[in-house]
C-alpha cells in the first residue's frame, strides 16, 4: 500500500497523509501517522475506544488541523460521522439542497438521484426529525456524496442500524468502491465488512499499523486491544 | 466554491426557513418583549415622572432583553446533530457562517423590534409619527451593534455550560455605548429636539458599528474549532 | 526580590503623601489613590487586549498566560477601587456612588473582565480557553475608547458634579507631583503582581504538562 516514493503522485493516489500528529491541550492523541490510499481501496480502521480513530478521521476530513504533518487530497472528501450533521426541521431534500448550495451548485436531479441511491426517494420531502436512525444515516451518506468525493470517510457507519438498512448501506459502499471511490471505515465489527473492505489497519495509542490486506484470516486472528 | 455572499445568504435563508417552520423562538421572543413592555409600563408611577421621560429607557431595555434571548438560538441550532461540522466540511468560506448568522439574527431581532415598536407607541402614547424615519434609523444602527457583538459572543458561549448566563454577562458591557446612545437619541427625537443636538451620539453608534462589525467578522474564525 | 521593590514603592508613596495632605482638605486625598489606580486598571485591561492580539498572531501559550495574568491583576485593582471608593466617598460626598467619568468607565470594563475570568473558569480545554480569552481581550481593548466616549458625551449632555478629578483649573505642581508619583507606584505594583501571577501560571502549566505526559 505504501509505494516507492515517486516524483509526481500516481493518478490513483487519493489521499496522502504524512506524519500527522495532533494534541489536545497537553495530551497527544495522534503520533506521526502516515498513510496513503488509492482508488478503489477500502481501509478498515480498528482500535480500542479513545485510541484516536475519530480524531484521525476528522483530521483527514479537514475538520481538525493537525498539530504537525500534512494531508493531501486529490479531490473532494466526504465524511459520515457519529452525528448526522443535518437539520431536523428540514426535509431530506431540503437538507441536501442546502448543503449543495454551500458546495456552489444547484442540481435537483442529482439530489433525487442520491436519495434514490440510498433508498429514500419516497421520503424525500419528509422532515429529517421524523426519520428513524437508519434513515437519518442514509441521508447523511447521501449528503457526504454530494460533492462526488474520491474519498469517503465513515465513522462506525453501521452502529444502531437494523439488518435491512445495514444491507442497503453495505451495498452502497460496495457500489462506490467498484466505481473507484476510496474509503476509510472505522468499525468495532470488522466482520461486517467482509467482502467490502480491502485492507485493515489498527490504531493504538495514537499510532497506526501498516495496513494489511483484509481477508477472513484477518478477522479470525484475535485482534488484541492493548490499553490505549 | 461559492462566494461569501451566496453562502451567507444560503445560511441565513436556511435559518429563517427553520425558524418559520418551528416558530418557537420568535413567538417566545415576541411574548417576552410584550410582557416586559407591559410590566414596565404598569409598574411605573405616573404621578412621579412623565411617560415621555421613561419611555426611551423602557423601549431599549425591552429591545435588549428580547435580543439577548434570541441570539443564542442561532448557534444552538447548529449543535443538534453537529450540523456546524456539516457547514465546515463544505468549501463555503468560513466568514460566510458569520455573515449568514449575523443576517439571520438581524432579521430575528428586527422582527421583534418591529412588533414591539407599535405596542410601545400604543402604551406610552408618544408622538412618533413625524420622527419615524429617524427613529427607525437609530434603532437600526443600534441593532446592528447588538447583533454584531452578540453573534460573535453567542458562537463562543454556546459550547460552554451556562450559555444563557454567559451571554448576557459578556454581552452587556459591550452594549453600553449603543444602548446609552440609543436612549439619548430616542429621548431627543421624542421630544422633538433637532438631531443636530445629539449628532455626537449618532456618530458614536456609527463608529461603534463599523469597529465592531469588522472586529467580530475578523475574530469569528478564531472561535471555530480546529 | 520583587516584593522588596513593591514595599519600597508603598513606603515612598506614604512618605510623600503625608506632607502634602496638610495643605489640602481631607476630601482631596482620595483621588491620589483612586485616579492612578483606575488608570492602572484600564492599563491592565488594555495590555491584556494587546497581548491577546500577539497571542493570536504568534500562537504562543505564554502570551495567553500573560494576558490572563494582566486581566486578573486588573480585576483585583478594580475590585479594590470600586469597593473602597464608595466606602470613602459616603462620608465625604454624602453618596455611595456617583456616575463620575472615571468610576463609570472602570466599572463597565471591570465587569467585562470579571466575565473574562468567569469564561476562563468555564472552558476546560486550554487551547479553546486561550482563544476565547483572546477574543474577549481584544474586543475589550476596542471597547475602552467607546466607553470613554459614551461617558464623555453623557456628561456634556447632563453635567454632573465632578468628584474624582482634581478640581483646580490648573493643577498646582505639588499636587501633580504626588499624582504622578502615585501613578508610578501603581504601575510598579501592577508590574510586580503581573510578573508573580505570570510566573505562577508558567509553573502550573509545566506541572500540568508533565502530569499529562506521564499519564
GROMACS .gro file of C-alpha atoms in nm, chain A:
model
  228
    1UNK     CA    1   0.000   0.000   0.000
    2UNK     CA    2   0.288   0.233   0.065
    3UNK     CA    3   0.454   0.252  -0.273
    4UNK     CA    4   0.805   0.368  -0.352
    5UNK     CA    5   0.817   0.747  -0.348
    6UNK     CA    6   0.760   0.892  -0.695
    7UNK     CA    7   0.833   1.243  -0.817
    8UNK     CA    8   0.473   1.302  -0.917
    9UNK     CA    9   0.191   1.132  -0.731
   10UNK     CA   10   0.037   0.845  -0.927
   11UNK     CA   11  -0.302   0.923  -1.076
   12UNK     CA   12  -0.460   0.667  -0.847
   13UNK     CA   13  -0.345   0.834  -0.527
   14UNK     CA   14  -0.646   0.971  -0.347
   15UNK     CA   15  -0.508   1.053  -0.004
   16UNK     CA   16  -0.163   1.117   0.128
   17UNK     CA   17  -0.109   1.183   0.497
   18UNK     CA   18   0.241   1.234   0.631
   19UNK     CA   19   0.348   1.237   0.996
   20UNK     CA   20   0.016   1.352   1.132
   21UNK     CA   21   0.031   1.444   1.497
   22UNK     CA   22  -0.243   1.601   1.698
   23UNK     CA   23  -0.253   1.727   2.056
   24UNK     CA   24  -0.549   1.826   2.267
   25UNK     CA   25  -0.424   2.054   2.541
   26UNK     CA   26  -0.133   1.854   2.674
   27UNK     CA   27  -0.246   1.514   2.551
   28UNK     CA   28  -0.101   1.368   2.235
   29UNK     CA   29  -0.381   1.182   2.058
   30UNK     CA   30  -0.217   1.109   1.723
   31UNK     CA   31   0.151   1.030   1.688
   32UNK     CA   32   0.317   1.066   1.347
   33UNK     CA   33   0.056   0.878   1.149
   34UNK     CA   34   0.134   0.830   0.782
   35UNK     CA   35  -0.097   0.680   0.527
   36UNK     CA   36  -0.171   0.656   0.157
   37UNK     CA   37  -0.492   0.549  -0.008
   38UNK     CA   38  -0.559   0.467  -0.369
   39UNK     CA   39  -0.870   0.448  -0.584
   40UNK     CA   40  -1.099   0.162  -0.500
   41UNK     CA   41  -0.928   0.078  -0.171
   42UNK     CA   42  -1.142   0.038   0.137
   43UNK     CA   43  -0.938   0.060   0.456
   44UNK     CA   44  -1.092  -0.070   0.775
   45UNK     CA   45  -0.967   0.104   1.087
   46UNK     CA   46  -0.992  -0.073   1.420
   47UNK     CA   47  -0.873   0.008   1.766
   48UNK     CA   48  -0.987   0.050   2.125
   49UNK     CA   49  -1.205   0.339   2.232
   50UNK     CA   50  -1.001   0.653   2.270
   51UNK     CA   51  -0.716   0.525   2.052
   52UNK     CA   52  -0.756   0.815   1.811
   53UNK     CA   53  -0.972   0.675   1.532
   54UNK     CA   54  -1.230   0.952   1.526
   55UNK     CA   55  -0.960   1.216   1.564
   56UNK     CA   56  -0.773   1.074   1.267
   57UNK     CA   57  -1.087   1.076   1.057
   58UNK     CA   58  -1.162   1.435   1.149
   59UNK     CA   59  -0.810   1.542   1.063
   60UNK     CA   60  -0.830   1.365   0.729
   61UNK     CA   61  -1.167   1.527   0.660
   62UNK     CA   62  -1.024   1.872   0.729
   63UNK     CA   63  -1.230   1.946   1.038
   64UNK     CA   64  -0.926   1.940   1.263
   65UNK     CA   65  -0.593   2.088   1.182
   66UNK     CA   66  -0.305   1.856   1.264
   67UNK     CA   67  -0.056   1.990   1.518
   68UNK     CA   68   0.208   1.862   1.278
   69UNK     CA   69   0.216   1.692   0.941
   70UNK     CA   70   0.035   1.736   0.613
   71UNK     CA   71  -0.270   1.589   0.446
   72UNK     CA   72  -0.315   1.598   0.070
   73UNK     CA   73  -0.631   1.504  -0.115
   74UNK     CA   74  -0.663   1.459  -0.487
   75UNK     CA   75  -1.025   1.575  -0.488
   76UNK     CA   76  -1.330   1.613  -0.267
   77UNK     CA   77  -1.371   1.430   0.063
   78UNK     CA   78  -1.695   1.314   0.220
   79UNK     CA   79  -1.747   1.238   0.588
   80UNK     CA   80  -2.013   1.026   0.756
   81UNK     CA   81  -1.961   1.085   1.127
   82UNK     CA   82  -2.117   0.982   1.456
   83UNK     CA   83  -2.360   1.269   1.424
   84UNK     CA   84  -2.561   1.314   1.109
   85UNK     CA   85  -2.492   1.686   1.063
   86UNK     CA   86  -2.843   1.754   0.940
   87UNK     CA   87  -3.130   1.983   1.034
   88UNK     CA   88  -3.433   1.812   1.183
   89UNK     CA   89  -3.678   2.079   1.080
   90UNK     CA   90  -3.589   2.047   0.711
   91UNK     CA   91  -3.682   1.763   0.480
   92UNK     CA   92  -3.425   1.521   0.339
   93UNK     CA   93  -3.442   1.702   0.008
   94UNK     CA   94  -3.408   2.047   0.167
   95UNK     CA   95  -3.109   1.937   0.372
   96UNK     CA   96  -2.931   1.810   0.062
   97UNK     CA   97  -3.028   2.117  -0.138
   98UNK     CA   98  -2.888   2.345   0.132
   99UNK     CA   99  -2.555   2.168   0.152
  100UNK     CA  100  -2.540   2.152  -0.224
  101UNK     CA  101  -2.573   2.530  -0.236
  102UNK     CA  102  -2.279   2.557   0.001
  103UNK     CA  103  -2.080   2.343  -0.239
  104UNK     CA  104  -2.162   2.600  -0.502
  105UNK     CA  105  -2.412   2.416  -0.716
  106UNK     CA  106  -2.780   2.375  -0.778
  107UNK     CA  107  -2.870   2.038  -0.922
  108UNK     CA  108  -3.207   1.897  -0.817
  109UNK     CA  109  -3.167   1.596  -1.040
  110UNK     CA  110  -2.853   1.493  -0.856
  111UNK     CA  111  -3.028   1.522  -0.520
  112UNK     CA  112  -3.308   1.299  -0.639
  113UNK     CA  113  -3.057   1.052  -0.775
  114UNK     CA  114  -2.867   1.040  -0.445
  115UNK     CA  115  -3.183   0.990  -0.243
  116UNK     CA  116  -3.275   0.713  -0.481
  117UNK     CA  117  -2.933   0.555  -0.441
  118UNK     CA  118  -2.980   0.530  -0.063
  119UNK     CA  119  -3.336   0.413  -0.096
  120UNK     CA  120  -3.514   0.723   0.033
  121UNK     CA  121  -3.673   0.855  -0.283
  122UNK     CA  122  -4.022   0.821  -0.139
  123UNK     CA  123  -3.938   1.009   0.183
  124UNK     CA  124  -3.757   1.298   0.020
  125UNK     CA  125  -4.000   1.562   0.142
  126UNK     CA  126  -4.041   1.439   0.497
  127UNK     CA  127  -3.867   1.617   0.781
  128UNK     CA  128  -3.549   1.452   0.899
  129UNK     CA  129  -3.676   1.489   1.254
  130UNK     CA  130  -3.934   1.218   1.178
  131UNK     CA  131  -3.678   0.970   1.046
  132UNK     CA  132  -3.552   0.656   1.214
  133UNK     CA  133  -3.181   0.618   1.285
  134UNK     CA  134  -3.135   0.410   0.973
  135UNK     CA  135  -3.299   0.670   0.753
  136UNK     CA  136  -3.103   0.955   0.908
  137UNK     CA  137  -2.781   0.767   0.844
  138UNK     CA  138  -2.875   0.716   0.482
  139UNK     CA  139  -2.942   1.087   0.432
  140UNK     CA  140  -2.606   1.154   0.595
  141UNK     CA  141  -2.441   0.926   0.341
  142UNK     CA  142  -2.623   1.099   0.059
  143UNK     CA  143  -2.502   1.432   0.192
  144UNK     CA  144  -2.145   1.306   0.205
  145UNK     CA  145  -2.173   1.204  -0.160
  146UNK     CA  146  -2.297   1.544  -0.282
  147UNK     CA  147  -1.961   1.665  -0.400
  148UNK     CA  148  -1.877   1.337  -0.574
  149UNK     CA  149  -1.590   1.265  -0.339
  150UNK     CA  150  -1.300   1.046  -0.438
  151UNK     CA  151  -1.250   0.971  -0.070
  152UNK     CA  152  -1.525   0.878   0.172
  153UNK     CA  153  -1.461   0.861   0.545
  154UNK     CA  154  -1.706   0.675   0.766
  155UNK     CA  155  -1.705   0.663   1.145
  156UNK     CA  156  -1.881   0.349   1.269
  157UNK     CA  157  -2.147   0.374   0.997
  158UNK     CA  158  -2.340   0.061   1.090
  159UNK     CA  159  -2.389   0.135   1.460
  160UNK     CA  160  -2.753   0.112   1.557
  161UNK     CA  161  -2.877   0.012   1.213
  162UNK     CA  162  -3.121  -0.269   1.154
  163UNK     CA  163  -3.041  -0.557   0.919
  164UNK     CA  164  -3.217  -0.414   0.618
  165UNK     CA  165  -3.054  -0.073   0.643
  166UNK     CA  166  -2.717  -0.237   0.706
  167UNK     CA  167  -2.756  -0.430   0.382
  168UNK     CA  168  -2.851  -0.114   0.193
  169UNK     CA  169  -2.552   0.075   0.328
  170UNK     CA  170  -2.309  -0.206   0.251
  171UNK     CA  171  -2.447  -0.231  -0.100
  172UNK     CA  172  -2.400   0.143  -0.150
  173UNK     CA  173  -2.043   0.121  -0.022
  174UNK     CA  174  -1.962  -0.176  -0.243
  175UNK     CA  175  -2.101   0.009  -0.542
  176UNK     CA  176  -1.890   0.313  -0.462
  177UNK     CA  177  -1.579   0.103  -0.422
  178UNK     CA  178  -1.633  -0.064  -0.756
  179UNK     CA  179  -1.676   0.278  -0.915
  180UNK     CA  180  -1.336   0.380  -0.779
  181UNK     CA  181  -1.412   0.572  -0.460
  182UNK     CA  182  -1.156   0.514  -0.187
  183UNK     CA  183  -1.291   0.472   0.164
  184UNK     CA  184  -1.178   0.459   0.523
  185UNK     CA  185  -1.415   0.296   0.767
  186UNK     CA  186  -1.385   0.295   1.145
  187UNK     CA  187  -1.563  -0.003   1.289
  188UNK     CA  188  -1.577  -0.218   1.600
  189UNK     CA  189  -1.719  -0.508   1.399
  190UNK     CA  190  -1.475  -0.576   1.116
  191UNK     CA  191  -1.664  -0.892   1.016
  192UNK     CA  192  -1.947  -0.673   0.890
  193UNK     CA  193  -1.719  -0.552   0.617
  194UNK     CA  194  -1.605  -0.884   0.475
  195UNK     CA  195  -1.635  -0.858   0.101
  196UNK     CA  196  -1.636  -0.481   0.113
  197UNK     CA  197  -1.310  -0.377   0.280
  198UNK     CA  198  -0.983  -0.441   0.102
  199UNK     CA  199  -0.738  -0.357   0.382
  200UNK     CA  200  -0.727  -0.332   0.759
  201UNK     CA  201  -0.511  -0.132   0.998
  202UNK     CA  202  -0.515  -0.071   1.370
  203UNK     CA  203  -0.470   0.241   1.576
  204UNK     CA  204  -0.325   0.206   1.919
  205UNK     CA  205  -0.215   0.492   2.147
  206UNK     CA  206  -0.218   0.733   1.855
  207UNK     CA  207   0.000   0.520   1.627
  208UNK     CA  208  -0.112   0.343   1.311
  209UNK     CA  209  -0.002  -0.005   1.199
  210UNK     CA  210   0.087  -0.067   0.837
  211UNK     CA  211  -0.231  -0.166   0.655
  212UNK     CA  212  -0.259  -0.530   0.550
  213UNK     CA  213  -0.497  -0.695   0.310
  214UNK     CA  214  -0.829  -0.771   0.471
  215UNK     CA  215  -0.929  -1.136   0.442
  216UNK     CA  216  -1.123  -1.379   0.655
  217UNK     CA  217  -0.795  -1.465   0.823
  218UNK     CA  218  -0.771  -1.106   0.949
  219UNK     CA  219  -1.093  -1.145   1.138
  220UNK     CA  220  -1.034  -1.487   1.287
  221UNK     CA  221  -0.693  -1.396   1.429
  222UNK     CA  222  -0.751  -1.236   1.765
  223UNK     CA  223  -0.732  -0.860   1.748
  224UNK     CA  224  -0.555  -0.772   2.067
  225UNK     CA  225  -0.651  -0.442   2.217
  226UNK     CA  226  -0.366  -0.320   2.429
  227UNK     CA  227  -0.478  -0.043   2.659
  228UNK     CA  228  -0.500   0.273   2.455
   0.00000   0.00000   0.00000
